[in-house]
């Protein structure tokens, strides 16, 4: 079954404790992306990746890191989480079309709370 | 950021009525995509319309794109209670080899049985 998986689904942590949210897709997609969703703000793109070892900042990259060492995986790293990073996080993947991205396939989301 | 903006923010209709949601954006795009989200769950893709297309259909969904006005609309015909969800538009744009995708804040649709 074609899917994007994220782990963990729920996480409560404390300020400053490094964490990683994993994302994996089994569709051989070149494009992968992380979003955060906050009430009243919609989805905002954090980072995206066009392919292995190619990453770029989205609209809200501060406080986050990513890596793309393998095509299927795109982990999101919070080196020193702060309470303003409490949010619902989504990973997504897609093919790349000529001149743009294709349909995004979304993971189920990770609800992160930073105390 | 050329964030798309949906209008209205919230819409409440009776089952069987049509629902229309609009999306406006600021700069040139390659394509525009509509997604649906049920309360706190992952987004599900509905329709992708390219910048050289004006209208697309999928079942009870109809999407139009007017690049001169930088706007798009999503029409859901004969709505059902199961259509209750939030709907988002996302604009795809590229520049200098990058492919950023920007979502709007969404329209929350409530379909009353």
PDB file of C-alpha atoms in Angstrom:
ATOM      1  CA  UNK A   1       0.000   0.000   0.000  1.00  0.00           C
ATOM      2  CA  UNK A   2       1.343   3.402  -0.999  1.00  0.00           C
ATOM      3  CA  UNK A   3       1.798   5.460   2.115  1.00  0.00           C
ATOM      4  CA  UNK A   4       3.706   8.038   4.106  1.00  0.00           C
ATOM      5  CA  UNK A   5       4.432   7.052   7.680  1.00  0.00           C
ATOM      6  CA  UNK A   6       5.424   9.285  10.552  1.00  0.00           C
ATOM      7  CA  UNK A   7       6.687   8.412  13.995  1.00  0.00           C
ATOM      8  CA  UNK A   8       5.887   9.102  16.685  1.00  0.00           C
ATOM      9  CA  UNK A   9       2.238  10.083  16.278  1.00  0.00           C
ATOM     10  CA  UNK A  10       2.150  11.827  19.630  1.00  0.00           C
ATOM     11  CA  UNK A  11       5.030  13.271  21.617  1.00  0.00           C
ATOM     12  CA  UNK A  12       5.238  15.297  24.795  1.00  0.00           C
ATOM     13  CA  UNK A  13       8.671  16.621  25.637  1.00  0.00           C
ATOM     14  CA  UNK A  14      10.408  19.362  27.571  1.00  0.00           C
ATOM     15  CA  UNK A  15      12.164  22.486  26.407  1.00  0.00           C
ATOM     16  CA  UNK A  16      15.673  21.857  25.117  1.00  0.00           C
ATOM     17  CA  UNK A  17      15.505  18.087  24.764  1.00  0.00           C
ATOM     18  CA  UNK A  18      16.526  17.157  21.223  1.00  0.00           C
ATOM     19  CA  UNK A  19      14.024  15.108  19.276  1.00  0.00           C
ATOM     20  CA  UNK A  20      13.582  13.598  15.840  1.00  0.00           C
ATOM     21  CA  UNK A  21      10.353  12.911  14.009  1.00  0.00           C
ATOM     22  CA  UNK A  22      10.784  10.328  11.308  1.00  0.00           C
ATOM     23  CA  UNK A  23       9.077  10.274   7.928  1.00  0.00           C
ATOM     24  CA  UNK A  24       9.207   7.517   5.373  1.00  0.00           C
ATOM     25  CA  UNK A  25       7.490   6.976   2.015  1.00  0.00           C
ATOM     26  CA  UNK A  26       7.305   3.880  -0.160  1.00  0.00           C
ATOM     27  CA  UNK A  27       6.357   5.503  -3.470  1.00  0.00           C
ATOM     28  CA  UNK A  28       9.854   6.374  -4.721  1.00  0.00           C
ATOM     29  CA  UNK A  29       8.957  10.063  -4.662  1.00  0.00           C
ATOM     30  CA  UNK A  30      11.655  12.631  -5.251  1.00  0.00           C
ATOM     31  CA  UNK A  31       9.935  15.431  -3.336  1.00  0.00           C
ATOM     32  CA  UNK A  32       9.408  15.352   0.410  1.00  0.00           C
ATOM     33  CA  UNK A  33       8.306  18.109   2.710  1.00  0.00           C
ATOM     34  CA  UNK A  34       7.484  19.006   6.303  1.00  0.00           C
ATOM     35  CA  UNK A  35       4.615  21.271   7.385  1.00  0.00           C
ATOM     36  CA  UNK A  36       3.326  22.497  10.672  1.00  0.00           C
ATOM     37  CA  UNK A  37      -0.317  23.264  11.272  1.00  0.00           C
ATOM     38  CA  UNK A  38      -1.460  25.729  13.877  1.00  0.00           C
ATOM     39  CA  UNK A  39      -4.998  26.986  14.567  1.00  0.00           C
ATOM     40  CA  UNK A  40      -5.850  29.955  12.399  1.00  0.00           C
ATOM     41  CA  UNK A  41      -2.579  29.744  10.456  1.00  0.00           C
ATOM     42  CA  UNK A  42      -3.191  26.814   8.143  1.00  0.00           C
ATOM     43  CA  UNK A  43      -0.270  24.697   6.997  1.00  0.00           C
ATOM     44  CA  UNK A  44       3.120  26.292   6.754  1.00  0.00           C
ATOM     45  CA  UNK A  45       6.029  24.641   5.017  1.00  0.00           C
ATOM     46  CA  UNK A  46       9.124  24.119   7.162  1.00  0.00           C
ATOM     47  CA  UNK A  47      11.584  22.440   4.800  1.00  0.00           C
ATOM     48  CA  UNK A  48      11.393  20.508   1.585  1.00  0.00           C
ATOM     49  CA  UNK A  49      13.678  18.271  -0.413  1.00  0.00           C
ATOM     50  CA  UNK A  50      13.878  17.781  -4.136  1.00  0.00           C
ATOM     51  CA  UNK A  51      15.995  14.630  -3.903  1.00  0.00           C
ATOM     52  CA  UNK A  52      18.717  12.956  -1.893  1.00  0.00           C
ATOM     53  CA  UNK A  53      21.075  15.518  -0.356  1.00  0.00           C
ATOM     54  CA  UNK A  54      18.992  18.413  -1.750  1.00  0.00           C
ATOM     55  CA  UNK A  55      17.016  20.380   0.817  1.00  0.00           C
ATOM     56  CA  UNK A  56      15.655  23.911   0.958  1.00  0.00           C
ATOM     57  CA  UNK A  57      13.926  26.159   3.444  1.00  0.00           C
ATOM     58  CA  UNK A  58      10.206  26.717   3.429  1.00  0.00           C
ATOM     59  CA  UNK A  59       8.399  29.571   5.099  1.00  0.00           C
ATOM     60  CA  UNK A  60       9.177  28.714   8.744  1.00  0.00           C
ATOM     61  CA  UNK A  61      12.534  26.879   8.978  1.00  0.00           C
ATOM     62  CA  UNK A  62      13.839  28.486  12.178  1.00  0.00           C
ATOM     63  CA  UNK A  63      14.482  25.961  14.940  1.00  0.00           C
ATOM     64  CA  UNK A  64      14.324  22.944  12.647  1.00  0.00           C
ATOM     65  CA  UNK A  65      16.795  20.801  10.745  1.00  0.00           C
ATOM     66  CA  UNK A  66      16.280  18.128   8.119  1.00  0.00           C
ATOM     67  CA  UNK A  67      18.381  15.634   6.247  1.00  0.00           C
ATOM     68  CA  UNK A  68      17.788  13.513   3.146  1.00  0.00           C
ATOM     69  CA  UNK A  69      20.360  10.762   3.083  1.00  0.00           C
ATOM     70  CA  UNK A  70      18.036   8.233   1.507  1.00  0.00           C
ATOM     71  CA  UNK A  71      15.243   8.819  -0.973  1.00  0.00           C
ATOM     72  CA  UNK A  72      12.553   7.262   1.206  1.00  0.00           C
ATOM     73  CA  UNK A  73      13.364   9.025   4.500  1.00  0.00           C
ATOM     74  CA  UNK A  74      13.155  12.666   5.519  1.00  0.00           C
ATOM     75  CA  UNK A  75      13.515  13.143   9.289  1.00  0.00           C
ATOM     76  CA  UNK A  76      12.687  16.406  11.032  1.00  0.00           C
ATOM     77  CA  UNK A  77      15.067  17.340  13.829  1.00  0.00           C
ATOM     78  CA  UNK A  78      14.415  19.784  16.630  1.00  0.00           C
ATOM     79  CA  UNK A  79      17.794  20.383  18.252  1.00  0.00           C
ATOM     80  CA  UNK A  80      16.442  22.438  21.150  1.00  0.00           C
ATOM     81  CA  UNK A  81      12.634  22.428  21.148  1.00  0.00           C
ATOM     82  CA  UNK A  82      10.756  25.377  22.580  1.00  0.00           C
ATOM     83  CA  UNK A  83       7.085  25.747  23.552  1.00  0.00           C
ATOM     84  CA  UNK A  84       6.338  27.747  20.371  1.00  0.00           C
ATOM     85  CA  UNK A  85       7.099  24.588  18.407  1.00  0.00           C
ATOM     86  CA  UNK A  86       4.093  22.885  19.931  1.00  0.00           C
ATOM     87  CA  UNK A  87       2.087  22.024  16.845  1.00  0.00           C
ATOM     88  CA  UNK A  88       0.697  19.361  14.538  1.00  0.00           C
ATOM     89  CA  UNK A  89       3.348  18.290  12.054  1.00  0.00           C
ATOM     90  CA  UNK A  90       2.776  16.667   8.690  1.00  0.00           C
ATOM     91  CA  UNK A  91       5.197  15.045   6.318  1.00  0.00           C
ATOM     92  CA  UNK A  92       4.295  14.760   2.643  1.00  0.00           C
ATOM     93  CA  UNK A  93       5.813  13.394  -0.525  1.00  0.00           C
ATOM     94  CA  UNK A  94       5.195  13.657  -4.255  1.00  0.00           C
ATOM     95  CA  UNK A  95       6.637  13.248  -7.677  1.00  0.00           C
ATOM     96  CA  UNK A  96       8.140  16.274  -9.365  1.00  0.00           C
ATOM     97  CA  UNK A  97       6.436  17.443 -12.537  1.00  0.00           C
ATOM     98  CA  UNK A  98       7.969  19.640 -15.180  1.00  0.00           C
ATOM     99  CA  UNK A  99       7.840  23.027 -13.505  1.00  0.00           C
ATOM    100  CA  UNK A 100       6.239  22.003 -10.249  1.00  0.00           C
ATOM    101  CA  UNK A 101       5.274  19.420  -7.686  1.00  0.00           C
ATOM    102  CA  UNK A 102       2.592  16.807  -8.179  1.00  0.00           C
ATOM    103  CA  UNK A 103      -0.126  15.643  -5.814  1.00  0.00           C
ATOM    104  CA  UNK A 104       1.116  15.599  -2.243  1.00  0.00           C
ATOM    105  CA  UNK A 105       0.622  12.420  -0.230  1.00  0.00           C
ATOM    106  CA  UNK A 106       0.399  13.247   3.453  1.00  0.00           C
ATOM    107  CA  UNK A 107       1.348  11.272   6.513  1.00  0.00           C
ATOM    108  CA  UNK A 108      -1.080  10.951   9.437  1.00  0.00           C
ATOM    109  CA  UNK A 109       0.532  13.735  11.460  1.00  0.00           C
ATOM    110  CA  UNK A 110       2.590  14.037  14.630  1.00  0.00           C
ATOM    111  CA  UNK A 111       1.148  16.013  17.498  1.00  0.00           C
ATOM    112  CA  UNK A 112       4.039  17.553  19.421  1.00  0.00           C
ATOM    113  CA  UNK A 113       3.765  19.286  22.766  1.00  0.00           C
ATOM    114  CA  UNK A 114       6.797  21.058  24.206  1.00  0.00           C
ATOM    115  CA  UNK A 115       6.488  21.931  27.877  1.00  0.00           C
TER     116      UNK A 115
ATOM    117  CA  UNK B   1       5.397  34.114   0.805  1.00  0.00           C
ATOM    118  CA  UNK B   2       2.659  33.960  -1.787  1.00  0.00           C
ATOM    119  CA  UNK B   3       0.208  32.264   0.520  1.00  0.00           C
ATOM    120  CA  UNK B   4      -3.123  31.367  -0.998  1.00  0.00           C
ATOM    121  CA  UNK B   5      -6.105  32.711   0.898  1.00  0.00           C
ATOM    122  CA  UNK B   6      -9.390  30.830   1.025  1.00  0.00           C
ATOM    123  CA  UNK B   7     -12.706  32.534   1.249  1.00  0.00           C
ATOM    124  CA  UNK B   8     -14.934  32.178   3.171  1.00  0.00           C
ATOM    125  CA  UNK B   9     -13.176  31.042   6.352  1.00  0.00           C
ATOM    126  CA  UNK B  10     -16.249  29.069   7.338  1.00  0.00           C
ATOM    127  CA  UNK B  11     -19.321  27.912   5.446  1.00  0.00           C
ATOM    128  CA  UNK B  12     -22.432  26.186   6.714  1.00  0.00           C
ATOM    129  CA  UNK B  13     -24.977  24.709   4.307  1.00  0.00           C
ATOM    130  CA  UNK B  14     -27.814  22.211   4.223  1.00  0.00           C
ATOM    131  CA  UNK B  15     -27.301  18.767   2.789  1.00  0.00           C
ATOM    132  CA  UNK B  16     -28.051  18.761  -0.921  1.00  0.00           C
ATOM    133  CA  UNK B  17     -26.970  22.361  -1.488  1.00  0.00           C
ATOM    134  CA  UNK B  18     -23.875  23.346  -3.425  1.00  0.00           C
ATOM    135  CA  UNK B  19     -20.793  24.690  -1.665  1.00  0.00           C
ATOM    136  CA  UNK B  20     -18.374  27.115  -3.275  1.00  0.00           C
ATOM    137  CA  UNK B  21     -14.988  28.009  -1.848  1.00  0.00           C
ATOM    138  CA  UNK B  22     -12.546  30.476  -3.316  1.00  0.00           C
ATOM    139  CA  UNK B  23      -8.788  30.784  -3.252  1.00  0.00           C
ATOM    140  CA  UNK B  24      -6.712  33.807  -4.167  1.00  0.00           C
ATOM    141  CA  UNK B  25      -2.961  33.992  -4.535  1.00  0.00           C
ATOM    142  CA  UNK B  26      -0.388  36.652  -5.199  1.00  0.00           C
ATOM    143  CA  UNK B  27       2.168  35.604  -7.791  1.00  0.00           C
ATOM    144  CA  UNK B  28       2.492  33.315 -10.793  1.00  0.00           C
ATOM    145  CA  UNK B  29       1.991  29.624 -10.209  1.00  0.00           C
ATOM    146  CA  UNK B  30       2.711  26.346 -11.951  1.00  0.00           C
ATOM    147  CA  UNK B  31      -0.301  24.597 -10.565  1.00  0.00           C
ATOM    148  CA  UNK B  32      -2.928  24.885  -7.872  1.00  0.00           C
ATOM    149  CA  UNK B  33      -4.089  21.994  -5.729  1.00  0.00           C
ATOM    150  CA  UNK B  34      -7.102  21.500  -3.498  1.00  0.00           C
ATOM    151  CA  UNK B  35      -7.013  19.317  -0.395  1.00  0.00           C
ATOM    152  CA  UNK B  36      -9.485  18.181   2.188  1.00  0.00           C
ATOM    153  CA  UNK B  37      -8.800  17.570   5.869  1.00  0.00           C
ATOM    154  CA  UNK B  38     -11.043  15.875   8.368  1.00  0.00           C
ATOM    155  CA  UNK B  39     -10.549  17.235  11.884  1.00  0.00           C
ATOM    156  CA  UNK B  40      -6.844  17.005  12.742  1.00  0.00           C
ATOM    157  CA  UNK B  41      -6.108  14.187  10.315  1.00  0.00           C
ATOM    158  CA  UNK B  42      -3.866  14.095   7.276  1.00  0.00           C
ATOM    159  CA  UNK B  43      -4.765  16.010   4.155  1.00  0.00           C
ATOM    160  CA  UNK B  44      -6.228  14.207   1.194  1.00  0.00           C
ATOM    161  CA  UNK B  45      -5.689  15.444  -2.340  1.00  0.00           C
ATOM    162  CA  UNK B  46      -8.797  16.391  -4.326  1.00  0.00           C
ATOM    163  CA  UNK B  47      -7.773  18.028  -7.599  1.00  0.00           C
ATOM    164  CA  UNK B  48      -4.649  19.496  -9.205  1.00  0.00           C
ATOM    165  CA  UNK B  49      -5.174  22.108 -11.910  1.00  0.00           C
ATOM    166  CA  UNK B  50      -2.272  23.352 -13.988  1.00  0.00           C
ATOM    167  CA  UNK B  51      -1.704  26.985 -14.847  1.00  0.00           C
ATOM    168  CA  UNK B  52      -2.712  26.389 -18.491  1.00  0.00           C
ATOM    169  CA  UNK B  53      -6.027  24.770 -17.527  1.00  0.00           C
ATOM    170  CA  UNK B  54      -9.240  26.639 -16.767  1.00  0.00           C
ATOM    171  CA  UNK B  55     -11.530  23.982 -15.371  1.00  0.00           C
ATOM    172  CA  UNK B  56     -11.370  20.435 -14.033  1.00  0.00           C
ATOM    173  CA  UNK B  57     -13.972  18.019 -12.779  1.00  0.00           C
ATOM    174  CA  UNK B  58     -13.826  15.031 -10.495  1.00  0.00           C
ATOM    175  CA  UNK B  59     -17.112  13.466  -9.483  1.00  0.00           C
ATOM    176  CA  UNK B  60     -19.093  16.123  -7.589  1.00  0.00           C
ATOM    177  CA  UNK B  61     -16.113  18.475  -7.552  1.00  0.00           C
ATOM    178  CA  UNK B  62     -15.471  21.249 -10.034  1.00  0.00           C
ATOM    179  CA  UNK B  63     -12.413  23.460  -9.894  1.00  0.00           C
ATOM    180  CA  UNK B  64     -11.847  26.583 -11.943  1.00  0.00           C
ATOM    181  CA  UNK B  65      -8.700  28.621 -12.306  1.00  0.00           C
ATOM    182  CA  UNK B  66      -8.450  32.205 -13.481  1.00  0.00           C
ATOM    183  CA  UNK B  67      -4.782  33.129 -13.723  1.00  0.00           C
ATOM    184  CA  UNK B  68      -5.581  36.694 -14.791  1.00  0.00           C
ATOM    185  CA  UNK B  69      -7.381  37.235 -11.486  1.00  0.00           C
ATOM    186  CA  UNK B  70      -5.045  34.935  -9.577  1.00  0.00           C
ATOM    187  CA  UNK B  71      -7.966  33.017  -8.179  1.00  0.00           C
ATOM    188  CA  UNK B  72      -9.495  29.563  -8.104  1.00  0.00           C
ATOM    189  CA  UNK B  73     -12.789  28.156  -6.922  1.00  0.00           C
ATOM    190  CA  UNK B  74     -13.851  24.740  -5.675  1.00  0.00           C
ATOM    191  CA  UNK B  75     -17.481  23.787  -6.145  1.00  0.00           C
ATOM    192  CA  UNK B  76     -18.960  20.784  -4.375  1.00  0.00           C
ATOM    193  CA  UNK B  77     -22.341  19.912  -5.811  1.00  0.00           C
ATOM    194  CA  UNK B  78     -25.153  18.122  -3.980  1.00  0.00           C
ATOM    195  CA  UNK B  79     -23.268  18.240  -0.690  1.00  0.00           C
ATOM    196  CA  UNK B  80     -23.461  15.451   1.866  1.00  0.00           C
ATOM    197  CA  UNK B  81     -22.886  15.415   5.606  1.00  0.00           C
ATOM    198  CA  UNK B  82     -19.701  13.444   4.898  1.00  0.00           C
ATOM    199  CA  UNK B  83     -18.311  16.475   3.033  1.00  0.00           C
ATOM    200  CA  UNK B  84     -17.969  18.267   6.369  1.00  0.00           C
ATOM    201  CA  UNK B  85     -14.246  19.049   6.571  1.00  0.00           C
ATOM    202  CA  UNK B  86     -11.705  21.801   6.059  1.00  0.00           C
ATOM    203  CA  UNK B  87     -10.649  22.537   2.507  1.00  0.00           C
ATOM    204  CA  UNK B  88      -7.285  24.014   1.565  1.00  0.00           C
ATOM    205  CA  UNK B  89      -5.801  25.336  -1.630  1.00  0.00           C
ATOM    206  CA  UNK B  90      -2.076  25.040  -2.246  1.00  0.00           C
ATOM    207  CA  UNK B  91      -0.111  26.929  -4.836  1.00  0.00           C
ATOM    208  CA  UNK B  92       2.976  25.469  -6.431  1.00  0.00           C
ATOM    209  CA  UNK B  93       5.597  27.843  -7.641  1.00  0.00           C
ATOM    210  CA  UNK B  94       9.159  27.502  -8.736  1.00  0.00           C
ATOM    211  CA  UNK B  95      12.116  29.735  -9.049  1.00  0.00           C
ATOM    212  CA  UNK B  96      15.853  29.272  -9.173  1.00  0.00           C
ATOM    213  CA  UNK B  97      15.383  25.489  -9.198  1.00  0.00           C
ATOM    214  CA  UNK B  98      13.239  25.337  -6.063  1.00  0.00           C
ATOM    215  CA  UNK B  99       9.693  24.049  -5.720  1.00  0.00           C
ATOM    216  CA  UNK B 100       7.951  25.531  -2.753  1.00  0.00           C
ATOM    217  CA  UNK B 101       4.313  24.684  -2.039  1.00  0.00           C
ATOM    218  CA  UNK B 102       2.219  27.181  -0.088  1.00  0.00           C
ATOM    219  CA  UNK B 103      -1.083  26.419   1.605  1.00  0.00           C
ATOM    220  CA  UNK B 104      -3.852  28.783   2.549  1.00  0.00           C
ATOM    221  CA  UNK B 105      -5.579  28.874   5.918  1.00  0.00           C
ATOM    222  CA  UNK B 106      -8.542  26.846   4.763  1.00  0.00           C
ATOM    223  CA  UNK B 107     -12.315  26.974   4.571  1.00  0.00           C
ATOM    224  CA  UNK B 108     -14.191  25.036   7.219  1.00  0.00           C
ATOM    225  CA  UNK B 109     -17.288  23.511   5.637  1.00  0.00           C
ATOM    226  CA  UNK B 110     -20.170  22.218   7.711  1.00  0.00           C
ATOM    227  CA  UNK B 111     -22.918  20.303   5.924  1.00  0.00           C
ATOM    228  CA  UNK B 112     -26.032  19.990   8.042  1.00  0.00           C
ATOM    229  CA  UNK B 113     -28.092  16.835   7.518  1.00  0.00           C
TER     230      UNK B 113
END
